[in-house]
Coordinates of N, CA and C in Angstrom, one line a residue:
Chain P
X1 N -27.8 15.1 -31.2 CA -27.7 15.1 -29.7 C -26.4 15.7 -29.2
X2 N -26.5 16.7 -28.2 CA -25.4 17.4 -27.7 C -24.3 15.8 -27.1
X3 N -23.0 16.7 -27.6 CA -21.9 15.6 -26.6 C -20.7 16.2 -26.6
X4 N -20.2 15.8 -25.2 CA -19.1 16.2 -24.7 C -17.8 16.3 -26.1
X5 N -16.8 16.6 -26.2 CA -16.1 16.5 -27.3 C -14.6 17.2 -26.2
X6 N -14.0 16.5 -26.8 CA -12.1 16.5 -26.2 C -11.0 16.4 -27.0
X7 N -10.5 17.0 -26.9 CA -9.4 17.6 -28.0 C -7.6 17.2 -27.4
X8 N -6.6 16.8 -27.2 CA -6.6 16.2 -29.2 C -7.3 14.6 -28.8
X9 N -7.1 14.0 -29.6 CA -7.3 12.8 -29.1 C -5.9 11.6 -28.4
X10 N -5.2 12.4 -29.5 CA -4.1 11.2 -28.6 C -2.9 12.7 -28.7
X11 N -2.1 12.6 -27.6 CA -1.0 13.4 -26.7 C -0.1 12.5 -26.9
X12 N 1.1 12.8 -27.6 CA 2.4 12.2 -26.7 C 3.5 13.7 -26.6
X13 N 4.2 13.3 -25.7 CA 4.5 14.4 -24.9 C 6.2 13.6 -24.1
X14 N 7.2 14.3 -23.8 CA 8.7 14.0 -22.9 C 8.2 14.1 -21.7
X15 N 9.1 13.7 -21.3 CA 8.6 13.4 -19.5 C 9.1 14.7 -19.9
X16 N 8.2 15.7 -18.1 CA 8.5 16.8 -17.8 C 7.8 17.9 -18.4
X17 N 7.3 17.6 -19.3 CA 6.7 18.5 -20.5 C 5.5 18.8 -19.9
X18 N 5.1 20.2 -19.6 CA 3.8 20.3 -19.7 C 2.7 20.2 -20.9
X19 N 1.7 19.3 -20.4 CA 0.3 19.3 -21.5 C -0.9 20.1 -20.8
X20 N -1.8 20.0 -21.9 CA -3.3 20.6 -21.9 C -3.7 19.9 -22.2
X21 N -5.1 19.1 -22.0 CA -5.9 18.4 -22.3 C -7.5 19.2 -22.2
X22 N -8.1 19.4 -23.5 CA -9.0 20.3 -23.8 C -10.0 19.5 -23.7
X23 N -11.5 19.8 -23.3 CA -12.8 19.4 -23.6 C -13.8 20.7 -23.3
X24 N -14.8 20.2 -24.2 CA -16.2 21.4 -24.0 C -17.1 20.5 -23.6
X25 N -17.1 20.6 -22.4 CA -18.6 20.1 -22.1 C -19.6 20.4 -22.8
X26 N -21.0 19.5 -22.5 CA -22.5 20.5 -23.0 C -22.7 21.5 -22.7
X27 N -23.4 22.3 -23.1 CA -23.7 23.9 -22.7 C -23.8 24.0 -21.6
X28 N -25.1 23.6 -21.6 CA -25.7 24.1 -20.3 C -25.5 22.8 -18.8
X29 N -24.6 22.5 -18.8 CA -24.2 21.4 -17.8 C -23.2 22.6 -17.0
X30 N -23.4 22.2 -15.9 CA -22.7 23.3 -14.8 C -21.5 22.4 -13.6
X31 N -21.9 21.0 -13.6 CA -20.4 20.3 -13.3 C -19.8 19.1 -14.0
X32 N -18.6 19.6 -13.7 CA -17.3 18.8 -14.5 C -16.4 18.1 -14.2
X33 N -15.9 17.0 -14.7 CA -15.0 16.2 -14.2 C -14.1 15.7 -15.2
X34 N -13.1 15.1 -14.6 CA -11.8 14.6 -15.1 C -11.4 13.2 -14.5
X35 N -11.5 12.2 -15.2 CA -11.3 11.3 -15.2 C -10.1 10.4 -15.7
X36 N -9.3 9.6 -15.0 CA -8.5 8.8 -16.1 C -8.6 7.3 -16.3
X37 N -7.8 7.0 -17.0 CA -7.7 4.8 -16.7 C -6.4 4.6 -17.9
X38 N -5.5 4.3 -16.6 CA -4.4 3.9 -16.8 C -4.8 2.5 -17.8
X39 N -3.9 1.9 -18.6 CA -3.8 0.8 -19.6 C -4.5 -0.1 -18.1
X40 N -5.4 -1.1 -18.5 CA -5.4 -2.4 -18.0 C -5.8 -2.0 -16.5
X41 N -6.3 -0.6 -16.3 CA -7.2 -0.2 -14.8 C -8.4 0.2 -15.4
X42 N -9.0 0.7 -14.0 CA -9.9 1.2 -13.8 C -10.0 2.4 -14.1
X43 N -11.1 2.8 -14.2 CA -10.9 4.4 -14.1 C -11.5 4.8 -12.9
X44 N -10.9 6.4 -13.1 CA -10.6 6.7 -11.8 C -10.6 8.2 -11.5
X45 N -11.4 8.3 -10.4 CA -11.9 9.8 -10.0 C -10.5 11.2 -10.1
X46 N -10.7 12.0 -10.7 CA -9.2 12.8 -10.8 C -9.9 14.5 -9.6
X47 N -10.7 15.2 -10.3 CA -11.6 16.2 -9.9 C -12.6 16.6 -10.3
X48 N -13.6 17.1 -9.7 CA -14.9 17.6 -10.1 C -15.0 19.4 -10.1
X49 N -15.5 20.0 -10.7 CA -15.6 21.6 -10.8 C -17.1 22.0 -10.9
X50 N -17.0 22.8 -10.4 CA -18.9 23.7 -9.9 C -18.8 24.8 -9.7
X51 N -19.3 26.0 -10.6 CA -19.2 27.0 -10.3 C -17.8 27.9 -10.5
X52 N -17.1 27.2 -11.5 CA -15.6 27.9 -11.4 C -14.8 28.2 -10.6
X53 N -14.5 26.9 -9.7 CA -14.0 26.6 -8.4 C -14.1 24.6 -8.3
X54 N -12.3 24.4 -7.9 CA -12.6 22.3 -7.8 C -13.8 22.2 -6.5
X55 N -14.6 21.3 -6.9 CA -15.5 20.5 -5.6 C -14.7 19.7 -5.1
X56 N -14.6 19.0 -5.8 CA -13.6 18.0 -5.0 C -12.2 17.3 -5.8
X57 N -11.3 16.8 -5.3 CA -10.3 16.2 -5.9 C -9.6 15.0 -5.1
X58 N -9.2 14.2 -5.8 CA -8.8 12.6 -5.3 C -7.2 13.0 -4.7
X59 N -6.6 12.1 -4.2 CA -5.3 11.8 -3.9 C -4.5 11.7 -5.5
X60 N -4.8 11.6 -6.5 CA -4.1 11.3 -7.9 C -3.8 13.1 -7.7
X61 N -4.7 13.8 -7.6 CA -4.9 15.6 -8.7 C -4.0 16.1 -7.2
X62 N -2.6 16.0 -7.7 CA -1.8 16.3 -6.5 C -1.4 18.3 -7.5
X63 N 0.3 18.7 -6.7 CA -0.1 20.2 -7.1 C 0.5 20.2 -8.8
X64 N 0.7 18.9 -9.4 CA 1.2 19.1 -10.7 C 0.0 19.3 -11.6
X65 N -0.9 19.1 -11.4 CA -2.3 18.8 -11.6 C -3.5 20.3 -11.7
X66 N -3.9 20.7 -12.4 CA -4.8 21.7 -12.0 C -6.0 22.0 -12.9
X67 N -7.3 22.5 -13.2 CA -8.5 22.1 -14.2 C -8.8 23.9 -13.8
X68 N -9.0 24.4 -15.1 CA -9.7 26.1 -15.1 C -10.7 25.8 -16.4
X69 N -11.9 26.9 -16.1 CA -13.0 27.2 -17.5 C -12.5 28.2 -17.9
X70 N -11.2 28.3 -18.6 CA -11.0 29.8 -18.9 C -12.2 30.9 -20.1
X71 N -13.2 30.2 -20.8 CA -13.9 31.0 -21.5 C -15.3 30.8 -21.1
X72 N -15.6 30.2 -20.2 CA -17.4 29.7 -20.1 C -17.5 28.5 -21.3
X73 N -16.7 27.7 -21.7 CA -17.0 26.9 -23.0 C -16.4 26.1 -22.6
X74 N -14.7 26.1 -22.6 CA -13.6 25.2 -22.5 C -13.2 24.8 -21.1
X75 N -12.8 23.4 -21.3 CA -12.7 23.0 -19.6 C -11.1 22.5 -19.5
X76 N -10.2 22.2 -19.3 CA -9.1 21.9 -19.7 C -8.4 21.7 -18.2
X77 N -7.6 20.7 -18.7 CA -6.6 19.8 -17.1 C -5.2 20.1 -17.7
X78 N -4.3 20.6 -16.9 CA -3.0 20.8 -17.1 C -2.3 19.8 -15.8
X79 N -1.3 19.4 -16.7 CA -0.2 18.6 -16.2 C 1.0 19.5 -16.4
X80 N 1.2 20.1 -15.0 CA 2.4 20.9 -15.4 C 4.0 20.1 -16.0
X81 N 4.1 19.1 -14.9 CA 5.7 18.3 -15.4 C 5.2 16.8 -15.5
X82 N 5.3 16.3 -16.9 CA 4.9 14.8 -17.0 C 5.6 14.0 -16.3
X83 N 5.3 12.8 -15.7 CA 5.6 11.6 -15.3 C 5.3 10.4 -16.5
X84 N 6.4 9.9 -16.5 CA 5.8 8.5 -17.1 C 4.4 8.0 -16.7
X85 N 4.4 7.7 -15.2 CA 2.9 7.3 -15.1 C 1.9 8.0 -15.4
X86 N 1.7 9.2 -15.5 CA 0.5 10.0 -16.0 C 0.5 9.3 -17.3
X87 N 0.9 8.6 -17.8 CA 0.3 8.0 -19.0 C -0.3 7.4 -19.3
X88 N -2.1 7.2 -19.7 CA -3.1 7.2 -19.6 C -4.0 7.7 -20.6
X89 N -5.3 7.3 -20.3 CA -6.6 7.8 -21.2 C -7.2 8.9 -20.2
X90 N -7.7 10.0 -20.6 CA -8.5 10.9 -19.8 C -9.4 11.0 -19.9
X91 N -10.5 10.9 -19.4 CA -12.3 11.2 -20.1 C -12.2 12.6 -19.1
X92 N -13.2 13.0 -20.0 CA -14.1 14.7 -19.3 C -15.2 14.0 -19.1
X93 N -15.8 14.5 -18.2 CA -17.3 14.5 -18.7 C -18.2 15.5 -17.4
X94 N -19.8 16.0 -18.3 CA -20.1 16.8 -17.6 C -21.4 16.2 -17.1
X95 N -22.4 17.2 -16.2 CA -23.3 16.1 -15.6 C -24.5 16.9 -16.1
X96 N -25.6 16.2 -16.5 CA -26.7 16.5 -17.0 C -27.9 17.2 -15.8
X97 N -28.5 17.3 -16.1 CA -30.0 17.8 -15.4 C -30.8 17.0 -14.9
X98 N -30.6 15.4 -15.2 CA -31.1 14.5 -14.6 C -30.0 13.6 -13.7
X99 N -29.1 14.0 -13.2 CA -27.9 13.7 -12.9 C -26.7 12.4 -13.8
X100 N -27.3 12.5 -15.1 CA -26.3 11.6 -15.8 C -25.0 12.4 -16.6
X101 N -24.2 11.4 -16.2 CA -23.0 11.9 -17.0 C -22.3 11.3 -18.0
X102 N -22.3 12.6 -19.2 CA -22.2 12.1 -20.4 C -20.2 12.5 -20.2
X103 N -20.2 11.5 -21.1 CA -18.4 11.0 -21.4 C -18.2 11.6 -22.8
X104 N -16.6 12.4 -22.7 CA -16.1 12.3 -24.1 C -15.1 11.4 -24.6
X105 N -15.0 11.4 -25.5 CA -14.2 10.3 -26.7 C -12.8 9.8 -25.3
X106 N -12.0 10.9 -24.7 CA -10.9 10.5 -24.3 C -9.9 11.0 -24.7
X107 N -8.9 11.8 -24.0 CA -7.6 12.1 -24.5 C -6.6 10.7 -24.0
X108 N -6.1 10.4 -25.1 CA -4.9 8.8 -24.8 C -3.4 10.1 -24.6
X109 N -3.5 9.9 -23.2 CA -2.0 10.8 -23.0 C -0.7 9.4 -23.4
X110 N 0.2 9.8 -23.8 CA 1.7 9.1 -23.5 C 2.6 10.0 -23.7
X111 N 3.1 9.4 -22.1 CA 4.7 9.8 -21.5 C 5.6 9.4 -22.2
X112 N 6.7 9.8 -23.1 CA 8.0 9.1 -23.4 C 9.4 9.7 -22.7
Chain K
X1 N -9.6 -1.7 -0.1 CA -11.0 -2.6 0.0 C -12.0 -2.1 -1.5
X2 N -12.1 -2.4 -2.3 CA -12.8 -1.5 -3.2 C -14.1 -1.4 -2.7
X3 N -14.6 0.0 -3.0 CA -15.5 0.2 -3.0 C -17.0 0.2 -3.9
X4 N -16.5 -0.8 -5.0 CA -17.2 -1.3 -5.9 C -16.7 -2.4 -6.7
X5 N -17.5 -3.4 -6.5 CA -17.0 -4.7 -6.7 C -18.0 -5.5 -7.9
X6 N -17.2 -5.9 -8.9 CA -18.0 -6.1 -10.8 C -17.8 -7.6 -10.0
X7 N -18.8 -8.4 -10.7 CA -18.6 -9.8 -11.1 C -19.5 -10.7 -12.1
X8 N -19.2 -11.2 -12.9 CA -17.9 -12.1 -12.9 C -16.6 -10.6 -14.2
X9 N -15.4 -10.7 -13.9 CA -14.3 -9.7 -14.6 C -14.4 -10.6 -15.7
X10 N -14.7 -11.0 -16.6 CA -14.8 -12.3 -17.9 C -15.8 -12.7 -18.1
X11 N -16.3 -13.1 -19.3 CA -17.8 -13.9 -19.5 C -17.5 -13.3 -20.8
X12 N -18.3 -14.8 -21.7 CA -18.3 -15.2 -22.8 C -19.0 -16.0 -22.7
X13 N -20.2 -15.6 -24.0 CA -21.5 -15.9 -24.2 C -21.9 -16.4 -25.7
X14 N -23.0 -17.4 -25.9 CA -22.9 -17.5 -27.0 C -24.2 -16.8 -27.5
X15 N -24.2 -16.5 -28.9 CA -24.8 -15.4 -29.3 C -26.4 -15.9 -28.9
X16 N -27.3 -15.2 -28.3 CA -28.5 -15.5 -27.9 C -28.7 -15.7 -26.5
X17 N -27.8 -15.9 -26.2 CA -27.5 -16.2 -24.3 C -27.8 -14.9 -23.9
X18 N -28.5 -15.5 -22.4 CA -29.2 -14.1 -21.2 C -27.6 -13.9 -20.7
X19 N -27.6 -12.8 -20.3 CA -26.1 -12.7 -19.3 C -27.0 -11.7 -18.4
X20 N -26.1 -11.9 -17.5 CA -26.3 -11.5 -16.0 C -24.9 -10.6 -15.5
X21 N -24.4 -9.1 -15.2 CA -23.5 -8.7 -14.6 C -23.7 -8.4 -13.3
X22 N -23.2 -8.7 -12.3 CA -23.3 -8.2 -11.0 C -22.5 -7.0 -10.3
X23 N -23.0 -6.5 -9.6 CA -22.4 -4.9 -9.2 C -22.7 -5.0 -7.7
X24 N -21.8 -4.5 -6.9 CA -22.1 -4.5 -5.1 C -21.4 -3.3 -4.6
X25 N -22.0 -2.5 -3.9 CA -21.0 -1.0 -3.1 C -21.0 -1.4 -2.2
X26 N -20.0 -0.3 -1.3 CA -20.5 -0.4 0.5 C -20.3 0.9 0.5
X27 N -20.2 1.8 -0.4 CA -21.1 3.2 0.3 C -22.2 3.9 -0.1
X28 N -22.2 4.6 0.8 CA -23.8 5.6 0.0 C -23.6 5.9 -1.2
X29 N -24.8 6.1 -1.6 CA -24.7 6.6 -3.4 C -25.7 7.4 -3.5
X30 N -25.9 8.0 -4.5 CA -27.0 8.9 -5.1 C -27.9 8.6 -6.0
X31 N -26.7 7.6 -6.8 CA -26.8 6.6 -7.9 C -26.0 6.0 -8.2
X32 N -26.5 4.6 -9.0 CA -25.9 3.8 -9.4 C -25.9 4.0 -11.0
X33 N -24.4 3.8 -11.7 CA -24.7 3.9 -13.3 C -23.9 2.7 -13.9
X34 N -24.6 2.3 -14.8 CA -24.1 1.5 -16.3 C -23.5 1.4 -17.0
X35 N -22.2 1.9 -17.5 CA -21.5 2.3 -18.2 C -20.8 1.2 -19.2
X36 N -20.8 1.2 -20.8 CA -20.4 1.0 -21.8 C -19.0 0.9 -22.1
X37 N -18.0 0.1 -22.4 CA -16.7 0.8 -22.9 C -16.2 -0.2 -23.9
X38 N -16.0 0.6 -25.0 CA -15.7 -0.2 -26.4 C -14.3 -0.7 -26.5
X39 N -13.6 -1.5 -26.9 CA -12.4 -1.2 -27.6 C -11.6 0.0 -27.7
X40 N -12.4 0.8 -28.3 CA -11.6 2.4 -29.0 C -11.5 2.8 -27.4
X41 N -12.2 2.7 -26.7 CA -11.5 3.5 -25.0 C -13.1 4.2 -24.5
X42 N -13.8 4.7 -25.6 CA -15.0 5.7 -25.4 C -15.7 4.9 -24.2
X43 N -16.7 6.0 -23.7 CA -17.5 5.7 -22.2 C -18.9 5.8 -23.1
X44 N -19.5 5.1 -22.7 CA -21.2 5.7 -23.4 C -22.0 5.5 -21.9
X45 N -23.2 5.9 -21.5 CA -23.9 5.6 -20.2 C -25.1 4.6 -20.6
X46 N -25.1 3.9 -19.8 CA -26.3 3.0 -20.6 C -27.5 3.4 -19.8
X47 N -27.0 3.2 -17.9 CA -28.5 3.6 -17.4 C -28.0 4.3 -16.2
X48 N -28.6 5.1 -15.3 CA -28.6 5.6 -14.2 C -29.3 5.3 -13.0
X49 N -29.4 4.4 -12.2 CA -30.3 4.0 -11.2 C -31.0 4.6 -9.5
X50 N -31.3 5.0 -9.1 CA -31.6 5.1 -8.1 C -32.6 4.0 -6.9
X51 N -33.5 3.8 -8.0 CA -33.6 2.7 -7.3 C -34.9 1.9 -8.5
X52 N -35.1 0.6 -8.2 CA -36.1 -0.3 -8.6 C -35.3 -0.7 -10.0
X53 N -35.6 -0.3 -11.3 CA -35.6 -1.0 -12.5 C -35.6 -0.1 -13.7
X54 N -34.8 -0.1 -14.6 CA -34.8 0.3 -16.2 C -34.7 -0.7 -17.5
X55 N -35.4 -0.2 -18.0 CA -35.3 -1.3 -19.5 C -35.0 -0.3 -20.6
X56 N -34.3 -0.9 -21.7 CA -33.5 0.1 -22.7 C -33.1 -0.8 -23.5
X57 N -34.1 -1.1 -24.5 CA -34.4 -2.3 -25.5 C -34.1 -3.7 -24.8
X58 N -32.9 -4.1 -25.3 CA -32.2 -5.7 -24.4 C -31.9 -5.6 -23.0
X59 N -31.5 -4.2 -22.8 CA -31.0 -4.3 -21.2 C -31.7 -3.9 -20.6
X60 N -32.0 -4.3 -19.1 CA -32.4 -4.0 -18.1 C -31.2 -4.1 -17.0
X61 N -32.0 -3.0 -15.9 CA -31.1 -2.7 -14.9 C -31.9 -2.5 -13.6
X62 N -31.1 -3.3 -12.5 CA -32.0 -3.3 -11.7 C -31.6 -2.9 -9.9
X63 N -32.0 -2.2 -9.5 CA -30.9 -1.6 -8.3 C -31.5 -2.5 -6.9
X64 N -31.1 -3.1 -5.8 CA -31.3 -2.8 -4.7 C -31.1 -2.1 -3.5
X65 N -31.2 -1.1 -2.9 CA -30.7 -0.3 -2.4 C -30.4 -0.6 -0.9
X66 N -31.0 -1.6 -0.3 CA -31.1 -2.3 0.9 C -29.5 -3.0 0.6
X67 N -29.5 -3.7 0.0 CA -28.4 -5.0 -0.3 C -27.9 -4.2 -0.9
X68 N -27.8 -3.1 -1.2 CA -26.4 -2.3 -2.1 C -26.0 -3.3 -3.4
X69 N -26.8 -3.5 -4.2 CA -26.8 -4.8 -5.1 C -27.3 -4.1 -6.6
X70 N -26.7 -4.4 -7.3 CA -27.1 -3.8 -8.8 C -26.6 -5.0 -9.8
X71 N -27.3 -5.1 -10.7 CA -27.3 -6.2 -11.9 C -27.6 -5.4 -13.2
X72 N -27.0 -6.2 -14.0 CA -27.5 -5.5 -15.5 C -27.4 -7.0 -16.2
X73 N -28.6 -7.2 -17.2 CA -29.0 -8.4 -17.5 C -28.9 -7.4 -19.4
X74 N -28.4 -8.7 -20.0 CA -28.2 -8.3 -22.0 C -29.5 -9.6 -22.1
X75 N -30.5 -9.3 -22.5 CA -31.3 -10.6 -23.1 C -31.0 -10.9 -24.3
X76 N -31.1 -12.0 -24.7 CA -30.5 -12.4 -26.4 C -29.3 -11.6 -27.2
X77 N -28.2 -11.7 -26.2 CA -27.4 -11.3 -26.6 C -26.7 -11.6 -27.9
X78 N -26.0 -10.7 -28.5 CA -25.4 -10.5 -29.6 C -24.1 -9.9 -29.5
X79 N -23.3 -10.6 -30.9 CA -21.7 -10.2 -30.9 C -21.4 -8.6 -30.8
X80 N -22.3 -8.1 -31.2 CA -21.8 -6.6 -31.1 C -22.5 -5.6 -29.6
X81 N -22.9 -7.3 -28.5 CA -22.8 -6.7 -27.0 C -21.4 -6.7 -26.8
X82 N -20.6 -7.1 -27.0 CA -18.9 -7.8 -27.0 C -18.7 -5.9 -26.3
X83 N -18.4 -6.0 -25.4 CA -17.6 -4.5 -24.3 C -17.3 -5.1 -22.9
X84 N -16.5 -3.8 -22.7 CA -16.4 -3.8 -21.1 C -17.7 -3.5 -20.9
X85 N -18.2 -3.8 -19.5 CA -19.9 -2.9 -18.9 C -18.8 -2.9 -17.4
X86 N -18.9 -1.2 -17.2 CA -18.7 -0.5 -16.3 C -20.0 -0.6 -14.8
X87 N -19.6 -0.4 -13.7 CA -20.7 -0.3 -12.5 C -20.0 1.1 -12.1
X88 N -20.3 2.1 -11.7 CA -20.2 2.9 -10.9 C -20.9 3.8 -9.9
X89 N -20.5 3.9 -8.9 CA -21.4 4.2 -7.7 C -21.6 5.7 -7.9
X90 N -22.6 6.4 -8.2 CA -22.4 8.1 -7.6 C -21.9 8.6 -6.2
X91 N -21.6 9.3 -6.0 CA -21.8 10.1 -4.7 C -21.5 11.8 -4.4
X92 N -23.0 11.7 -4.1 CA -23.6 13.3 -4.9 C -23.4 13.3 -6.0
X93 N -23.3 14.8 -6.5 CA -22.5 15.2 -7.5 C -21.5 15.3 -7.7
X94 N -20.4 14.7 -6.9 CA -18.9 15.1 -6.9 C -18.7 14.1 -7.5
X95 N -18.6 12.7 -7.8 CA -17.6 11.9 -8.1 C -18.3 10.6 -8.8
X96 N -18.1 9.5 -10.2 CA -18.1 8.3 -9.6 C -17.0 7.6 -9.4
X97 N -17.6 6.8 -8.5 CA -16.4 5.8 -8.3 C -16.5 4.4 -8.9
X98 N -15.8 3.8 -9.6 CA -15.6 2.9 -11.0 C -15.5 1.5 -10.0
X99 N -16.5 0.3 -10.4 CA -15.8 -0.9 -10.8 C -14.8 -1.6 -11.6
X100 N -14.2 -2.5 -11.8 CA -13.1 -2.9 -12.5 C -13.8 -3.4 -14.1
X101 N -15.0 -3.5 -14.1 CA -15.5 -3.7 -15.4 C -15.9 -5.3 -15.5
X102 N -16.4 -5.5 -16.0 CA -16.8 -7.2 -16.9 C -16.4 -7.1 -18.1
X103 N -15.2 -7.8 -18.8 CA -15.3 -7.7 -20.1 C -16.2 -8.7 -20.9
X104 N -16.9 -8.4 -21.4 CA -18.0 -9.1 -22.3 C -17.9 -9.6 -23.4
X105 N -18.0 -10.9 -24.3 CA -17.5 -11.1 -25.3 C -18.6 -12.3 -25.8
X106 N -19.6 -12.1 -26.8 CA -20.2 -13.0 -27.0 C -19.8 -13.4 -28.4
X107 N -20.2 -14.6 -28.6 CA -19.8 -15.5 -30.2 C -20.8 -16.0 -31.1
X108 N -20.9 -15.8 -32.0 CA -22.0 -16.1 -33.1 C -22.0 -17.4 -33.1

């Protein structure tokens, strides 16, 4: 069965440091999202992408924040300067044909 | 004000026991979904609703759309139902928006 997959799995990273957090969606799924959940929260809407352009994005995906397809394959969120608080779990996930959305594993970011 | 509200956030069951999770929005949706969450952190989807009823061996799921009301019932549950169970509202394609979860924990 096709599934989302996200790369690395756990990040640690200096405050200030820029990261990448990689995922390949399913193939043929055409929108994408980014998701996080802080220890002991919720998770929580970050941005959606359609068409290689954001649909939408929350009050969190401020301008440190930014998501490109740079190959037609790879989907990836950049954190240009870490914050302690960006420290978190990330899910990708893309949306199916019957509108469900499949989840990957999770990138576990930490800020030190 | 959240806009998706889990209850009961705890429940602990003994192995064989019906459980009942409850789910309530107050906005529009497209769908309602089910969501799984283990220990290890992983999301799995269990069901996606729009409206009336799904079954998926032990679980059923069941939407109201009027009452903005969603339930997910484990029949004869078992220790390795033991997760968070996620509610999340769709809206459109752009987003869900997360309940706080039910942590679930049944006992042999």
């Amino acid at each position: 069965e096709p599934e989302v997959t996200q790369t690395p799995s756990h990040q640690v990273t200096q405050m200030g440091q820029e990261v990448i957090l990689r995922c390949v969606p399913i193939s043929n799924h055409l929108y994408f999202y980014w998701y996080r959940q802080i220890l002991g929260q919720k998770v929580e809407f970050l941005v959606s992408f359609y068409n290689n352009e954001i649909s939408e994005k929350s009050e969190i995906f401020d301008d440190q924040f930014s998501v490109e397809r740079p190959d037609g394959s790879n989907f990836t969120l950049k954190i240009r300067s870490t914050k302690l608080e960006d420290s978190a779990m990330y899910f990708c996930a893309s949306l199916g044909l019957v509108y469900e959305q499949y989840f990957g594993p999770g990138t576990r970011l930490t800020v030190t | 004000k959240n806009e998706v509200e889990q209850s009961p956030q705890n429940l602990t069951a003994q192995e064989g026991e019906f459980i009942t999770i409850n789910c309530s929005y107050s906005v529009g949706i497209s769908a309602l979904h089910w969501l799984q969450q283990h220990p290890g952190g992983g999301i799995v989807s269990l069901f996606m609703l729009s409206s009336g009823k799904k079954k998926h061996g032990r679980l059923i799921a069941t939407i109201n759309i009027q009452e903005k009301h969603s339930s997910l019932h484990i029949t004869a549950s078992h220790p390795r139902d033991s997760a968070v169970y996620i509610c999340a509202a769709a809206i459109n394609t752009d987003k869900l928006i997360f309940g706080t979860g039910t942590r679930l924990q049944v006992f042999p």
